[in-house]
Coordinates of C-alpha atoms and ligand atoms in Angstrom, one line a residue:
Chain A
X17 CA 24.4 -2.4 140.1
X18 CA 26.4 -0.1 142.2
X19 CA 24.4 3.0 141.6
X20 CA 23.7 5.4 144.4
X21 CA 20.9 4.2 146.7
X22 CA 18.8 7.3 146.2
X23 CA 19.1 7.2 142.4
X24 CA 18.1 3.5 142.3
X25 CA 15.1 4.2 144.5
X26 CA 13.9 7.0 142.3
X27 CA 14.3 5.0 139.2
X28 CA 12.4 2.2 140.7
X29 CA 9.7 4.6 141.7
X30 CA 9.3 5.8 138.1
X31 CA 8.9 2.4 136.5
X32 CA 6.0 1.4 134.2
X33 CA 3.9 0.2 137.1
X34 CA 3.8 3.4 139.0
X35 CA 3.3 5.4 135.8
X36 CA 0.4 3.1 134.9
X37 CA -1.2 3.6 138.3
X38 CA -0.7 7.3 138.2
X39 CA -2.2 7.5 134.7
X40 CA -5.2 5.4 135.8
X41 CA -5.7 7.7 138.8
X42 CA -5.5 10.8 136.6
X43 CA -8.1 9.5 134.3
X44 CA -10.5 9.0 137.2
X45 CA -9.9 12.6 138.3
X46 CA -10.4 14.1 134.8
X47 CA -13.3 11.9 133.7
X48 CA -16.5 12.6 135.4
X49 CA -18.7 11.3 132.7
X50 CA -20.3 8.1 133.8
X51 CA -20.5 6.7 130.3
X52 CA -16.8 6.8 129.7
X53 CA -16.0 5.5 133.2
X54 CA -18.2 2.5 132.8
X55 CA -16.7 1.9 129.4
X56 CA -13.3 1.9 131.1
X57 CA -14.7 -0.4 133.7
X58 CA -15.6 -3.0 131.1
X59 CA -12.2 -2.6 129.4
X60 CA -10.7 -3.4 132.8
X61 CA -12.8 -6.5 133.2
X62 CA -12.0 -7.7 129.7
X63 CA -8.3 -7.0 130.3
X64 CA -8.3 -9.3 133.3
X65 CA -9.8 -12.1 131.1
X66 CA -7.5 -11.4 128.2
X67 CA -4.3 -11.4 130.3
X68 CA -5.3 -14.8 131.8
X69 CA -6.1 -16.2 128.4
X70 CA -2.8 -14.9 127.1
X71 CA -0.8 -16.6 129.8
X72 CA -2.4 -19.9 128.6
X73 CA -2.4 -19.2 124.9
X74 CA 0.4 -16.8 124.1
X75 CA 2.9 -18.0 126.6
X76 CA 1.9 -21.6 127.1
X77 CA 0.7 -22.4 123.6
X78 CA -2.5 -24.1 124.9
X79 CA -5.8 -23.0 123.4
X80 CA -9.1 -22.4 125.3
X81 CA -12.2 -21.9 123.3
X82 CA -14.4 -21.8 126.4
X83 CA -13.1 -19.0 128.5
X84 CA -16.4 -17.3 128.5
X85 CA -17.7 -20.2 130.5
X86 CA -15.3 -19.6 133.3
X87 CA -16.2 -15.9 133.2
X88 CA -19.9 -17.0 133.4
X89 CA -19.3 -19.5 136.2
X90 CA -17.6 -16.7 138.3
X91 CA -20.4 -14.2 137.5
X92 CA -23.2 -16.6 138.2
X93 CA -21.7 -18.0 141.4
X94 CA -21.3 -14.5 142.7
X95 CA -24.8 -13.5 141.4
X96 CA -26.7 -16.5 142.7
X97 CA -25.0 -16.6 146.1
X98 CA -25.5 -12.9 146.8
X99 CA -28.9 -12.3 145.1
X100 CA -30.6 -15.5 146.2
X101 CA -28.8 -16.5 149.3
X102 CA -27.6 -13.2 150.8
X103 CA -24.0 -14.4 151.0
X104 CA -21.4 -11.7 151.5
X105 CA -20.2 -10.7 148.0
X106 CA -16.5 -11.1 148.8
X107 CA -17.1 -14.6 150.1
X108 CA -19.2 -15.3 147.0
X109 CA -16.2 -14.1 144.9
X110 CA -14.0 -16.6 146.6
X111 CA -16.6 -19.3 146.1
X112 CA -16.6 -18.5 142.4
X113 CA -12.8 -18.9 142.3
X114 CA -13.2 -22.3 144.0
X115 CA -15.9 -23.4 141.5
X116 CA -13.8 -22.4 138.5
X117 CA -10.6 -23.9 139.9
X118 CA -12.3 -27.2 140.3
X119 CA -14.0 -27.1 136.9
X120 CA -10.7 -26.3 135.2
X121 CA -9.0 -29.1 137.1
X122 CA -11.7 -31.6 136.0
X123 CA -11.5 -30.5 132.4
X124 CA -7.7 -30.1 132.4
X125 CA -6.6 -33.4 133.8
X126 CA -7.9 -35.6 131.0
X127 CA -7.6 -33.0 128.2
X128 CA -4.0 -32.0 128.9
X129 CA -2.8 -35.6 129.1
X130 CA -3.7 -35.9 125.4
X131 CA -1.7 -33.9 122.9
X132 CA -2.6 -31.3 120.3
X133 CA -5.9 -29.7 120.3
X134 CA -7.8 -31.7 122.9
X135 CA -7.9 -28.8 125.3
X136 CA -9.4 -26.6 122.6
X137 CA -12.1 -29.3 122.0
X138 CA -12.7 -29.9 125.7
X139 CA -13.1 -26.3 126.5
X140 CA -15.3 -25.7 123.5
X141 CA -17.6 -28.5 124.8
X142 CA -17.5 -27.2 128.3
X143 CA -18.4 -23.7 127.0
X144 CA -21.5 -25.1 125.3
X145 CA -22.6 -27.1 128.3
X146 CA -22.3 -24.2 130.7
X147 CA -24.2 -22.0 128.2
X148 CA -27.0 -24.6 128.1
X149 CA -27.1 -24.9 131.9
X150 CA -27.3 -21.2 132.4
X151 CA -30.3 -21.1 130.1
X152 CA -32.1 -24.1 131.4
X153 CA -31.5 -24.1 135.1
X154 CA -34.3 -21.7 135.6
X155 CA -34.8 -21.9 139.4
X156 CA -31.2 -20.9 140.1
X157 CA -30.1 -18.9 137.1
X158 CA -33.3 -17.2 136.0
X159 CA -32.9 -18.7 132.5
X160 CA -32.5 -16.7 129.3
X161 CA -34.0 -13.6 130.8
X162 CA -31.2 -13.5 133.4
X163 CA -30.7 -12.9 137.1
X164 CA -31.2 -9.5 138.6
X165 CA -31.0 -8.0 142.0
X166 CA -27.3 -8.7 142.4
X167 CA -26.0 -6.3 145.2
X168 CA -23.0 -4.1 144.7
X169 CA -19.7 -4.8 146.4
X170 CA -18.8 -2.7 149.4
X171 CA -15.5 -1.8 151.0
X172 CA -15.5 -0.8 154.7
X173 CA -19.0 0.4 154.6
X174 CA -18.6 2.3 151.3
X175 CA -20.9 0.9 148.7
X176 CA -19.2 0.5 145.3
X177 CA -22.3 1.4 143.3
X178 CA -21.2 4.2 141.0
X179 CA -19.0 3.8 137.9
X180 CA -16.5 6.2 139.6
X181 CA -16.2 4.1 142.7
X182 CA -16.1 0.8 140.7
X183 CA -13.4 2.3 138.5
X184 CA -11.0 2.3 141.4
X185 CA -11.7 -1.3 142.4
X186 CA -11.6 -2.6 138.9
X187 CA -8.4 -0.8 137.8
X188 CA -6.6 -1.5 141.0
X189 CA -7.4 -5.2 140.3
X190 CA -6.2 -4.8 136.7
X191 CA -3.0 -3.2 137.9
X192 CA -2.4 -6.0 140.3
X193 CA -3.3 -8.7 137.7
X194 CA -0.9 -7.2 135.1
X195 CA 1.8 -6.9 137.7
X196 CA 1.6 -10.5 139.0
X197 CA 1.3 -11.8 135.4
X198 CA 4.4 -10.0 134.4
X199 CA 6.1 -11.4 137.5
X200 CA 5.0 -14.9 136.6
X201 CA 6.2 -14.7 133.0
X202 CA 9.6 -13.7 134.4
X203 CA 9.8 -16.3 137.1
X204 CA 11.1 -19.9 137.2
X205 CA 7.6 -21.2 136.4
X206 CA 7.1 -18.6 133.6
X207 CA 10.3 -19.6 131.9
X208 CA 9.3 -23.2 132.0
X209 CA 6.0 -22.2 130.5
X210 CA 7.6 -20.3 127.6
X211 CA 10.1 -23.1 127.2
X212 CA 7.3 -25.7 126.9
X213 CA 5.7 -23.6 124.1
X214 CA 8.9 -23.6 122.1
X215 CA 9.9 -27.2 122.6
X216 CA 8.0 -29.5 124.9
X217 CA 10.6 -32.3 124.4
X218 CA 13.5 -30.0 125.4
X219 CA 11.6 -28.8 128.4
X220 CA 10.9 -32.3 129.6
X221 CA 14.6 -33.3 129.0
X222 CA 15.5 -30.6 131.6
X223 CA 13.1 -31.9 134.2
X224 CA 10.0 -29.7 133.6
X225 CA 6.8 -31.7 134.4
X226 CA 5.1 -30.3 131.4
X227 CA 1.7 -32.0 131.9
X228 CA 1.5 -30.6 135.4
X229 CA 2.6 -27.1 134.3
X230 CA 0.0 -27.0 131.6
X231 CA -2.7 -27.9 134.1
X232 CA -1.5 -25.3 136.6
X233 CA -1.6 -22.5 134.0
X234 CA -5.0 -23.6 132.7
X235 CA -6.4 -23.4 136.2
X236 CA -4.6 -20.1 136.8
X237 CA -6.2 -18.5 133.8
X238 CA -9.6 -19.9 134.7
X239 CA -9.2 -18.1 138.1
X240 CA -8.6 -14.8 136.3
X241 CA -11.8 -15.4 134.3
X242 CA -13.7 -16.1 137.5
X243 CA -12.5 -13.0 139.2
X244 CA -13.5 -10.9 136.1
X245 CA -16.9 -12.6 136.2
X246 CA -17.6 -11.7 139.8
X247 CA -16.6 -8.1 139.2
X248 CA -18.8 -8.1 136.2
X249 CA -21.8 -9.4 138.1
X250 CA -21.4 -6.7 140.8
X251 CA -20.8 -4.0 138.3
X252 CA -23.9 -4.6 136.2
X253 CA -26.0 -6.0 139.1
X254 CA -27.5 -8.3 136.5
X255 CA -26.3 -11.3 134.5
X256 CA -27.8 -13.1 131.5
X257 CA -26.5 -16.2 129.6
X258 CA -26.0 -14.2 126.4
X259 CA -22.9 -12.6 127.7
X260 CA -21.2 -15.9 128.2
X261 CA -21.7 -17.8 125.0
X262 CA -19.3 -19.1 122.4
X263 CA -19.1 -15.8 120.6
X264 CA -17.6 -14.1 123.7
X265 CA -15.0 -16.8 123.9
X266 CA -14.0 -16.0 120.3
X267 CA -14.0 -12.3 121.1
X268 CA -11.5 -13.0 123.9
X269 CA -9.3 -15.0 121.6
X270 CA -9.4 -12.1 119.1
X271 CA -8.4 -9.7 121.8
X272 CA -5.4 -11.8 122.7
X273 CA -4.4 -12.1 119.1
X274 CA -4.9 -8.5 118.3
X275 CA -3.0 -7.2 121.3
X276 CA -0.3 -9.7 120.7
X277 CA 0.3 -13.3 121.8
X278 CA 2.8 -13.5 124.7
X279 CA 2.4 -9.8 125.5
X280 CA 1.1 -8.6 128.8
X281 CA 0.6 -5.0 127.8
X282 CA -0.7 -6.1 124.4
X283 CA -3.5 -7.9 126.3
X284 CA -4.6 -4.5 127.8
X285 CA -4.5 -2.9 124.4
X286 CA -6.4 -5.8 122.7
X287 CA -9.1 -5.6 125.4
X288 CA -9.3 -1.8 125.0
X289 CA -9.6 -1.7 121.3
X290 CA -12.1 -4.5 120.9
X291 CA -14.3 -3.1 123.8
X292 CA -14.3 0.5 122.4
X293 CA -14.7 -0.2 118.7
X294 CA -18.1 -2.0 119.0
X295 CA -19.3 1.0 121.0
X296 CA -18.3 3.4 118.2
X297 CA -19.1 1.4 115.1
X298 CA -22.5 0.1 114.3
X299 CA -21.1 -2.6 112.0
X300 CA -20.0 -4.5 115.1
X301 CA -23.7 -4.8 116.1
X302 CA -25.0 -5.9 112.8
X303 CA -22.2 -8.2 111.6
X304 CA -20.5 -9.1 114.9
X305 CA -19.4 -12.6 113.9
X306 CA -18.1 -11.5 110.5
X307 CA -16.2 -8.4 111.9
X308 CA -14.5 -10.3 114.6
X309 CA -13.6 -13.1 112.2
X310 CA -12.2 -10.6 109.8
X311 CA -10.1 -8.9 112.5
X312 CA -8.8 -12.2 113.6
X313 CA -7.8 -13.1 110.0
X314 CA -6.3 -9.8 109.1
X315 CA -4.2 -9.6 112.3
X316 CA -3.0 -13.2 111.9
X317 CA -1.9 -12.5 108.3
X318 CA -0.5 -8.9 108.5
X319 CA 0.5 -8.5 112.2
X320 CA 1.1 -12.0 113.4
X321 CA 2.8 -10.7 116.5
X322 CA -0.1 -8.4 117.4
X323 CA -0.6 -4.7 117.6
X324 CA 2.1 -3.8 120.2
X325 CA 4.9 -5.8 118.7
X326 CA 3.7 -5.1 115.2
X327 CA 3.9 -1.3 115.7
X328 CA 7.4 -1.7 117.3
X329 CA 8.5 -3.8 114.3
X330 CA 7.2 -1.2 111.9
X331 CA 9.2 1.5 113.8
X332 CA 12.3 -0.7 113.7
X333 CA 11.8 -1.1 109.9
X334 CA 11.6 2.6 109.4
X335 CA 14.7 3.2 111.4
X336 CA 16.5 0.6 109.3
X337 CA 15.4 2.3 106.1
X338 CA 16.6 5.6 107.4
X339 CA 20.0 4.4 108.5
X340 CA 20.4 1.9 105.8
X341 CA 20.7 -1.8 106.7
X342 CA 24.1 -2.6 108.1
Chain B
X16 CA 28.0 -49.7 135.5
X17 CA 26.2 -46.4 135.5
X18 CA 23.9 -47.3 132.7
X19 CA 22.9 -50.8 131.7
X20 CA 20.6 -51.9 128.9
X21 CA 19.5 -55.5 128.8
X22 CA 17.9 -57.1 125.8
X23 CA 16.2 -53.9 124.5
X24 CA 13.8 -54.3 121.6
X25 CA 11.5 -51.7 120.0
X26 CA 9.7 -51.7 116.7
X27 CA 7.7 -48.9 115.0
X28 CA 5.1 -50.8 113.0
X29 CA 7.1 -52.9 110.6
X30 CA 10.5 -51.3 111.4
X31 CA 12.6 -53.0 114.0
X32 CA 14.4 -50.0 115.3
X33 CA 16.2 -51.9 118.1
X34 CA 16.5 -55.6 118.2
X35 CA 17.7 -57.3 121.5
X36 CA 20.3 -54.7 122.2
X37 CA 22.4 -55.0 125.4
X38 CA 25.1 -52.5 126.3
X39 CA 26.5 -50.8 129.3
X40 CA 28.2 -47.5 130.1
X41 CA 30.8 -47.4 132.9
X42 CA 30.7 -44.5 135.3
X43 CA 32.9 -41.7 134.2
X44 CA 33.5 -43.0 130.7
X45 CA 33.1 -41.6 127.2
X46 CA 31.2 -44.1 125.2
X47 CA 30.2 -43.7 121.6
X48 CA 27.3 -45.3 119.6
X49 CA 27.9 -45.3 115.9
X50 CA 26.2 -46.9 112.9
X51 CA 24.6 -46.0 109.5
X52 CA 21.6 -43.8 109.2
X53 CA 18.5 -45.4 110.6
X54 CA 20.5 -47.9 112.7
X55 CA 18.5 -47.0 115.8
X56 CA 21.0 -44.6 117.6
X57 CA 18.5 -41.8 118.3
X58 CA 15.9 -44.4 119.3
X59 CA 18.3 -45.7 121.8
X60 CA 18.7 -42.2 123.3
X61 CA 15.0 -41.7 123.4
X62 CA 14.6 -44.9 125.4
X63 CA 17.3 -44.1 127.9
X64 CA 16.0 -40.5 128.4
X65 CA 12.4 -41.7 128.9
X66 CA 10.9 -40.3 125.6
X67 CA 10.1 -43.8 124.5
X68 CA 9.5 -47.1 126.3
X69 CA 11.0 -50.4 125.3
X70 CA 8.7 -53.2 124.2
X71 CA 11.2 -55.7 125.6
X72 CA 14.1 -55.5 127.9
X73 CA 15.2 -53.6 130.9
X74 CA 17.2 -50.4 131.5
X75 CA 19.2 -49.8 134.7
X76 CA 20.6 -46.5 135.8
X77 CA 22.7 -46.3 139.0
X78 CA 21.6 -49.8 139.7
X79 CA 17.8 -49.1 139.6
X80 CA 15.4 -50.1 136.9
X81 CA 14.2 -47.0 135.1
X82 CA 12.0 -48.0 132.2
X83 CA 8.5 -46.7 132.5
X84 CA 9.6 -43.5 134.2
X85 CA 8.7 -40.3 132.3
X86 CA 11.4 -38.1 130.8
X87 CA 11.2 -35.2 133.3
X88 CA 11.7 -37.7 136.2
X89 CA 14.7 -39.2 134.6
X90 CA 16.1 -35.7 133.9
X91 CA 15.8 -35.0 137.6
X92 CA 17.6 -38.2 138.4
X93 CA 20.6 -37.2 136.3
X94 CA 20.0 -38.2 132.7
X95 CA 20.7 -35.1 130.4
X96 CA 20.5 -35.0 126.7
X97 CA 20.8 -32.9 123.5
X98 CA 18.9 -33.4 120.3
X99 CA 19.9 -34.4 116.9
X100 CA 17.8 -31.6 115.5
X101 CA 18.6 -28.7 117.8
X102 CA 15.7 -28.0 120.1
X103 CA 16.2 -24.6 121.6
X104 CA 13.6 -22.2 123.2
X105 CA 13.8 -19.8 120.2
X106 CA 11.7 -17.0 121.7
X107 CA 13.8 -16.9 124.8
X108 CA 17.3 -15.4 125.3
X109 CA 20.4 -17.5 125.4
X110 CA 20.7 -16.9 129.2
X111 CA 17.0 -17.8 129.7
X112 CA 17.5 -21.0 127.8
X113 CA 20.1 -22.1 130.2
X114 CA 18.1 -20.8 133.2
X115 CA 15.4 -23.3 132.2
X116 CA 18.2 -25.9 132.5
X117 CA 18.4 -24.9 136.2
X118 CA 14.7 -25.7 136.6
X119 CA 15.2 -28.6 138.9
X120 CA 17.7 -26.7 141.1
X121 CA 15.0 -24.2 142.1
X122 CA 11.7 -24.6 144.0
X123 CA 9.6 -21.4 143.4
X124 CA 6.2 -22.4 142.1
X125 CA 3.6 -20.5 140.1
X126 CA 2.2 -18.6 143.1
X127 CA 5.5 -17.7 144.6
X128 CA 6.8 -16.5 141.3
X129 CA 3.6 -14.4 140.5
X130 CA 3.7 -12.8 144.0
X131 CA 7.5 -12.4 143.9
X132 CA 7.8 -13.8 147.5
X133 CA 10.9 -12.6 149.1
X134 CA 12.4 -16.0 149.5
X135 CA 12.4 -16.5 145.7
X136 CA 15.0 -13.6 145.2
X137 CA 18.1 -15.5 146.3
X138 CA 17.0 -18.5 144.4
X139 CA 16.5 -16.5 141.2
X140 CA 20.0 -15.0 141.7
X141 CA 21.5 -18.4 142.1
X142 CA 19.8 -19.7 138.9
X143 CA 21.1 -16.7 137.1
X144 CA 24.6 -17.3 138.4
X145 CA 24.6 -21.0 137.6
X146 CA 23.3 -20.3 134.1
X147 CA 26.0 -17.8 133.6
X148 CA 28.7 -20.3 134.7
X149 CA 27.3 -22.8 132.2
X150 CA 27.5 -20.2 129.5
X151 CA 31.1 -19.4 130.5
X152 CA 32.0 -23.1 130.1
X153 CA 30.9 -23.1 126.5
X154 CA 32.0 -19.6 125.8
X155 CA 28.7 -18.0 125.0
X156 CA 28.5 -15.2 127.6
X157 CA 28.9 -12.6 124.9
X158 CA 25.6 -13.8 123.4
X159 CA 23.7 -14.1 126.7
X160 CA 21.0 -11.6 125.8
X161 CA 20.5 -12.5 122.2
X162 CA 17.5 -14.6 121.2
X163 CA 18.4 -18.2 120.8
X164 CA 16.8 -18.3 117.3
X165 CA 19.4 -15.9 115.9
X166 CA 22.5 -17.9 116.8
X167 CA 24.4 -19.8 114.0
X168 CA 24.0 -23.5 114.2
X169 CA 27.4 -24.1 115.7
X170 CA 26.6 -21.9 118.7
X171 CA 23.1 -23.4 119.0
X172 CA 24.7 -26.8 119.6
X173 CA 27.0 -25.2 122.2
X174 CA 24.0 -23.6 123.8
X175 CA 22.1 -26.9 123.9
X176 CA 25.1 -28.4 125.7
X177 CA 25.3 -25.5 128.2
X178 CA 21.5 -25.9 128.9
X179 CA 21.8 -29.6 129.5
X180 CA 24.8 -29.0 131.8
X181 CA 22.9 -26.5 133.9
X182 CA 20.7 -29.4 135.0
X183 CA 23.8 -31.1 136.5
X184 CA 23.5 -34.5 134.7
X185 CA 25.3 -37.6 135.9
X186 CA 25.3 -38.8 132.3
X187 CA 25.0 -36.6 129.2
X188 CA 23.7 -38.0 126.0
X189 CA 24.9 -36.1 123.0
X190 CA 23.2 -36.8 119.7
X191 CA 25.5 -35.8 116.8
X192 CA 26.9 -32.7 118.5
X193 CA 29.4 -32.1 115.7
X194 CA 27.0 -32.1 112.8
X195 CA 26.9 -28.6 111.3
X196 CA 30.1 -27.5 113.0
X197 CA 33.2 -26.3 111.2
X198 CA 36.7 -27.7 111.9
X199 CA 37.5 -25.1 114.6
X200 CA 34.2 -25.6 116.4
X201 CA 34.6 -29.3 116.3
X202 CA 38.0 -29.0 117.9
X203 CA 36.4 -26.9 120.7
X204 CA 33.7 -29.5 121.1
X205 CA 36.3 -32.2 121.5
X206 CA 38.1 -30.3 124.3
X207 CA 34.7 -29.6 125.9
X208 CA 33.7 -33.3 125.9
X209 CA 37.1 -34.2 127.5
X210 CA 36.7 -31.5 130.0
X211 CA 33.3 -32.8 131.0
X212 CA 34.6 -36.3 131.4
X213 CA 37.3 -34.8 133.7
X214 CA 34.6 -33.2 135.7
X215 CA 33.2 -36.6 136.3
X216 CA 30.3 -36.5 133.9
X217 CA 29.7 -39.7 131.9
X218 CA 29.2 -39.1 128.2
X219 CA 27.2 -41.2 125.7
X220 CA 27.9 -39.9 122.3
X221 CA 26.3 -40.5 118.9
X222 CA 28.4 -39.1 116.2
X223 CA 29.2 -39.5 112.5
X224 CA 32.5 -37.6 112.6
X225 CA 34.8 -40.6 113.0
X226 CA 38.0 -38.7 113.8
X227 CA 36.3 -37.0 116.7
X228 CA 34.7 -40.3 117.8
X229 CA 37.8 -42.4 117.6
X230 CA 39.7 -39.6 119.4
X231 CA 37.5 -39.1 122.5
X232 CA 35.7 -42.4 122.9
X233 CA 37.0 -45.1 125.3
X234 CA 34.4 -47.6 124.1
X235 CA 32.4 -47.7 120.9
X236 CA 29.2 -49.7 120.3
X237 CA 28.1 -50.2 116.7
X238 CA 24.5 -50.6 115.7
X239 CA 23.3 -51.8 112.3
X240 CA 19.6 -52.2 111.5
X241 CA 18.8 -52.1 115.1
X242 CA 21.2 -54.8 116.1
X243 CA 24.4 -54.4 118.1
X244 CA 27.2 -55.8 115.9
X245 CA 30.2 -54.8 117.9
X246 CA 31.1 -53.2 121.3
X247 CA 34.7 -52.5 122.4
X248 CA 37.6 -50.1 122.4
X249 CA 38.2 -48.0 119.2
X250 CA 41.2 -50.1 118.1
X251 CA 39.1 -53.2 118.0
X252 CA 36.2 -51.5 116.4
X253 CA 38.4 -50.2 113.6
X254 CA 39.5 -53.7 112.7
X255 CA 36.1 -55.4 113.1
X256 CA 35.2 -56.8 109.7
X257 CA 31.5 -56.6 110.1
X258 CA 31.8 -52.9 111.2
X259 CA 34.0 -52.1 108.3
X260 CA 31.5 -53.7 105.9
X261 CA 28.5 -52.1 107.4
X262 CA 29.7 -48.6 108.2
X263 CA 33.3 -47.6 108.4
X264 CA 34.6 -48.7 105.0
X265 CA 38.3 -49.4 104.6
X266 CA 39.5 -45.9 105.4
X267 CA 39.5 -46.5 109.1
X268 CA 41.5 -49.7 109.1
X269 CA 44.5 -48.9 111.3
Ligands
ATP15 N1 8.8 -42.2 115.9 C1 9.0 -43.0 114.9 N2 8.0 -43.6 114.2 C2 8.3 -44.5 113.2 N3 9.5 -44.9 112.9 C3 10.6 -44.4 113.5 C4 10.4 -43.4 114.6 N4 11.6 -43.1 115.1 C5 12.5 -43.8 114.4 N5 11.9 -44.5 113.4 C6 12.6 -45.5 112.5 O1 13.4 -46.3 113.3 C7 14.7 -46.5 112.7 C8 15.8 -46.0 113.5 O2 15.7 -44.6 113.6 P1 16.8 -43.7 114.4 O3 16.3 -42.3 114.3 O4 16.9 -44.3 115.8 O5 18.1 -43.9 113.6 P2 19.5 -43.2 113.8 O6 20.5 -44.3 114.0 O7 19.4 -42.1 114.8 O8 19.8 -42.6 112.3 P3 20.5 -41.2 111.9 O9 22.0 -41.5 111.9 O10 19.9 -40.9 110.6 O11 20.1 -40.2 112.9 C9 14.6 -45.8 111.3 O12 14.2 -46.7 110.4 C10 13.5 -44.8 111.5 O13 12.8 -44.5 110.3
MG16 MG1 19.7 -40.1 114.8

């Protein structure tokens, strides 16, 4: 407070959000290689999913084991409406959001009324059902071999059909999603959400309608997944059920846990690490399930607060050792 | 009467936690509920604050029947409480804990908060100010930015009170607020309870510290095995033979 107007303005200009945007822009200028750019695009899409799941899991303490299904619903709604019916991709994206919002509402209302792990069970079941439908509803989804011919998005006549162009759209979206998520966490509703995670009884005793709040956040995180799904469909121009199965839901949970529960920036890191590693290491292809399971276990045991917090903790510990514990 | 319980009964399986209990709390009073362990005091609080529903009987608050209403609705209507085992939001700061207490005084929803709509700024500022005032009342402003989990128990109890106050309760239920406090802290708690009463907040107190209870309470209700065995001013309670036999012992005979 009370600092000069100019100084305050400059400091506000150099916050983490502008730095992040500047770095992302710089990367686009430096990287011309399509392979790296499209890898970054997938990191971005995953980051959107993981931030949403983290709001639900890390902040709200509710577990979804079917997030891949919302991702898939978004992707297929966009894919089917644009490829088979010629709907404008932006409208299809909104349709995907509506479909996912309604689906989350229908699952959330009964599951969140019950306590404990009912949401985990309900979303697990939902994930399996969606996966089966995507495989079996041949006339619409194209079955196991997938749906092709999905057009690219375009902005003001510019077709977003190269990794470089998509990079801007996707990372602008990631930037916005991270920003609004950080805002949310630090808002009245976000505080109530974190409160409910620590003590549902205390939150209720202060007037927080915890059942409604859980439902809201569940729907909100499903919307992120749908958005990511639509971007995914228009990036690949092709979708197949294999990308939306139970294994992918588990991968998303692993990304949340690795990056750090209740950490917005950790979500970005978790998505990045677990998107890049499988590209580099062949073990991920051959022993996918085992490797992800092992990562989940090791992180839970040795870095229970995730990579970002874990590294900060280690630094703190070193500092203490240097200065001697007071 | 601000709060009126009529013929309340509740059993957990075989345990009759409350058995046909009727008691009332006048507006602006400090009333205490005492009794041995397992007498049903906390159960009574859970009923009044909407965490449990009575199997028999009716509860009136401000003249309206309230049983069947969920806890968060009753909180909004002015029933505040603390917990026997302190229930703080451990991963949030002391200030944020109290800001959650102001939940009902704000309106910003999920979308408004995520998009930081301009109209939420003054509200957010108000919430911060209200929370700060509640912290000032209990003397915790110097800890405002610490995580709640790291406070010593005495300060945790104070924080819980500040948080409940931030919700502007008409009646505040305090469940053993002095347990775990040292003599100095208990003295501060005593002053605080009296100050709250002077502000017009009705207090319902469960407490095992008899010197504190006898000191502040205007009326005392005594529970034993779920039954109300006495209800009256401290002097009468201290002389009540059944209360002496069941709970107080002879030390408290005046
Ligand atoms: N949720 C529950 N399920 C089963 N039994 C319960 C439950 N809550 C309380 N009881 C039982 O009801 C009785 C009254 O418990 P309550 O917690 O109200 O006692 P209390 O007067 O608060 O005791 P204390 O002074 O030890 O806090 C006890 O016998 C207790 O074991
Ligand atoms: Mg008790």
